[in-house]
Amino acid sequence: MRLGRISYVNMAPVFHRLEYDVEEITGVPTALNRMLLDGQIDVAPISSIEYARNADHLRLLPRLCVSSEGAVDSIQLVTRLPLGRVRSVAVTPESATSVVLTKVLLPGAEIRPFEQDADARLLIGDAALKSAFEDPTPHHDLGRLWLERTGLPMVFAVWAAPEPVVEGLSDLEHALVASVRLARSEPEKLAYEASARYGYPAGFLARYFEKLRYSFGPRERAGLYTFLEMARDVGELHHVPELRFARDLRVPLS
Amino acid sequence: MALLDRTSTLDPISEKIDAGERLDFEDGLTLLESDDLLGLGELADRARRLRGGTDDVFFVQNLYLNQTNVCRVKCKFCAFAATQKQAHAYTISTEELVEDAVRQRELTGFTEIHMVNGENPHVPFAFYVDTVRALHEALPDVHLKMYTASEIHHMTKLSGLSHEEVLRELKAAGLGSLPGGGAEIFADRVRQLVAPGKEHPDFWFATHDAAHRMGIPTHCTMLYGHVETYEERVDHILRLRSQQDASGGFLAFIPLAFHPENTVFERRGFRHTTGVDDLKMLAFSRLMLDNIPNIKAYWIMMGMPLAAVALHFGANDVQGTVMREAIFHAAGARTETEQKIEQLVRYVREAGRTPVQRDTLYNEIRRWDP
Ligand code: SF4
């Protein structure tokens, strides 16, 4: 089985101790997304918005996602203005879902390339965390804003497989879930290993992993769907797809 | 000797729980056949904690409504349904229903409306859509948890639409989630006996599956304590577990004890379930349903004292409700609902747990000291 592996640190718990025979294909999200859609990879994590844009060809793993319940620290909107007065946001194109999340939370604001001047800047990852310590300008955590707005978790990424799904997919899913569970039971080991691999300080990573959720429960499903509906309302999504899962139990009804 | 028996039957299950392994059909039967009530409770409570459960015990403030009791189905266990011609038959207009809900909201501040009805063949599909829309417009902050899968199925018959289309229209109008009723017992044999007029269970699953795929969370139930066997209970639970594996949208499981009063079963000598069976069912469902986050001890049915004990048998939710308040209660007097909350809080604390008022999607609204 060919498994796409995004080189983002938030995936570390899922790969912590993956006991399953897979061929790992590492890459940046855009390349992996293309391979996933072409069927060159059997399964991979994919950002929520990219999944939705290609949902007709994809099936979701029903037990895994990457989400946060409130603040995540790694997605910050930095601005001197009160949020209601922000008219433009400068963003890095790096994270498609964060950009759409910004549009959804600030529907009136214009999105600009990062180099340009704007009322607010969207910071992601390490830059966001560092900035929160170093820059006295008010930082707004988008995970928290999302929770305040919707009362639901924010789902950043899901796991998808191209149709028809590869055999043994649910066994792989089981192995991924087991890896997360083990990672949760040894948070220090996880933080040190991820620190060595991705280069962030271990202490930061330990706190960061605590804020992320990996199981795809009913609240996460509702959160994902709400996000997609709001993305549609701001013109980022043509239509909201139904969530189609890899293990389909549906009985044909007359 | 009893101690030896206990060691022999629950021990392998206990090992599986500690290892994070899934229980199977045989394990389910062993649990239900076990007489070691305390052993079951200990196991269920441990499983709950191992899977991430805390001391929090949830309840929600919700208003129960039934817009119509007219029902074409005639389930044998149902003391609620009426035919259109019967004197106690009623169908409340949307305007009246909304007015009543708004008035109760001013008095009690509930966050959820829980509404289920009979399957009334004399109303059009628009009746349901209009009701959802009107309630949502009048009370936009209130979560609308309405219509069992059976009612959704009934609406497909009224409208000619598919289950998906019915759900889409209701969601667009403001529906938030589905309650778990209509499941009864899935096994064909039992359904023939207790609910011959009800649709095949495939439709129940298709409805919940469709809801989950459009981000509508739902609940699930089992009506136990009538003619079903232990095997049929296990079968029911395993079907729910598979569905949750596949589509994952169940927020909670609620075992419902059968009340024979005013049904044909009363004449046949059926009696209310005993507390022992209720506790056993909660422990059993917590242990088997390793993928459903919340198990409810429904205090309105089992009584608050037993529901509090049930918190040590795998339950982490005691439901809650609001009392119907009279419009002119004396100023300054505590309402019946406030008294009920105080009572819930006291029972939960007494059980050594932390009372947390939640909304429908399990967001915390208010927390008390443990
Ligand atoms: S469908 Fe519901 S209301 Fe109608 S008879 Fe059955 S249980 Fe009662």
XYZ file of C-alpha atoms in Angstrom, chain A residues 134-254:
121
model
C 7.996 38.377 20.219
C 5.491 40.753 18.734
C 3.299 42.829 21.083
C 0.671 43.344 18.363
C -2.585 41.555 19.320
C -2.746 37.983 18.030
C -6.064 36.289 17.307
C -6.016 32.517 17.360
C -8.211 31.321 14.500
C -8.958 28.019 16.211
C -10.418 29.902 19.144
C -12.348 32.307 16.929
C -13.809 29.364 15.079
C -14.939 27.700 18.292
C -16.489 30.954 19.512
C -18.315 31.378 16.248
C -19.612 27.842 15.773
C -19.248 25.966 19.051
C -17.548 23.170 17.109
C -14.046 21.799 16.585
C -12.092 22.992 13.543
C -11.060 20.146 11.251
C -7.872 21.038 9.388
C -7.227 17.792 7.600
C -8.885 14.480 6.882
C -7.597 11.201 5.471
C -8.728 10.240 2.015
C -8.366 7.357 -0.412
C -9.122 7.461 -4.137
C -11.971 5.336 -5.429
C -12.057 2.376 -5.636
C -10.394 2.117 -2.248
C -7.447 -0.186 -1.848
C -7.844 -3.481 -0.032
C -6.695 -3.529 3.580
C -7.525 0.132 4.124
C -9.392 -0.402 7.374
C -6.491 -2.442 8.759
C -4.184 0.437 7.945
C -6.602 2.826 9.609
C -6.559 0.637 12.668
C -2.760 0.774 12.718
C -2.810 4.569 12.417
C -5.292 4.854 15.284
C -3.098 2.547 17.368
C -0.112 4.768 16.609
C -1.962 7.865 17.831
C -3.023 6.025 20.953
C 0.543 5.012 21.716
C 1.802 8.531 20.989
C -0.769 9.846 23.482
C 0.454 7.467 26.142
C 4.080 8.607 25.806
C 3.854 12.343 25.102
C 7.465 13.056 26.042
C 8.913 10.467 23.714
C 6.698 11.792 20.946
C 7.811 15.367 21.570
C 11.528 14.520 21.598
C 11.358 12.373 18.497
C 9.282 14.905 16.602
C 11.667 17.623 17.725
C 14.608 15.706 16.264
C 12.763 15.139 13.016
C 11.029 18.462 12.443
C 13.314 20.798 14.321
C 10.896 22.526 16.700
C 11.697 22.697 20.422
C 10.363 19.633 22.240
C 8.559 21.680 24.895
C 6.641 23.583 22.259
C 5.702 20.389 20.475
C 4.427 18.748 23.642
C 2.027 21.647 24.201
C 1.119 21.790 20.537
C 0.185 18.089 20.318
C -2.006 18.468 23.362
C -4.114 20.978 21.494
C -4.661 18.764 18.487
C -7.249 16.011 18.185
C -6.921 13.054 15.870
C -10.135 11.127 16.249
C -12.939 11.925 13.843
C -15.989 11.966 16.087
C -19.518 13.302 15.636
C -18.547 16.810 16.724
C -15.668 16.864 14.271
C -17.952 15.737 11.478
C -20.396 18.525 12.283
C -17.477 20.985 12.481
C -16.100 19.895 9.121
C -19.472 20.150 7.449
C -20.149 23.578 8.935
C -16.754 24.748 7.699
C -17.505 23.488 4.198
C -20.897 25.178 4.187
C -19.341 28.451 5.221
C -16.590 28.008 2.623
C -19.299 27.604 0.017
C -21.032 30.750 1.255
C -17.863 32.807 0.734
C -17.336 31.329 -2.735
C -14.455 28.988 -1.886
C -16.351 25.841 -2.690
C -18.681 25.106 -5.539
C -20.966 22.872 -3.520
C -20.791 21.025 -0.217
C -20.243 17.334 -0.876
C -21.672 14.572 1.256
C -19.011 12.954 3.414
C -18.448 9.552 1.865
C -16.560 7.107 4.001
C -14.289 4.269 2.996
C -16.357 1.629 4.687
C -19.730 1.962 3.063
C -22.528 0.091 4.758
C -25.276 1.667 2.783
C -28.044 -0.652 1.719
C -29.762 0.246 -1.514
C -33.267 1.376 -0.618
C -36.237 1.457 -2.914
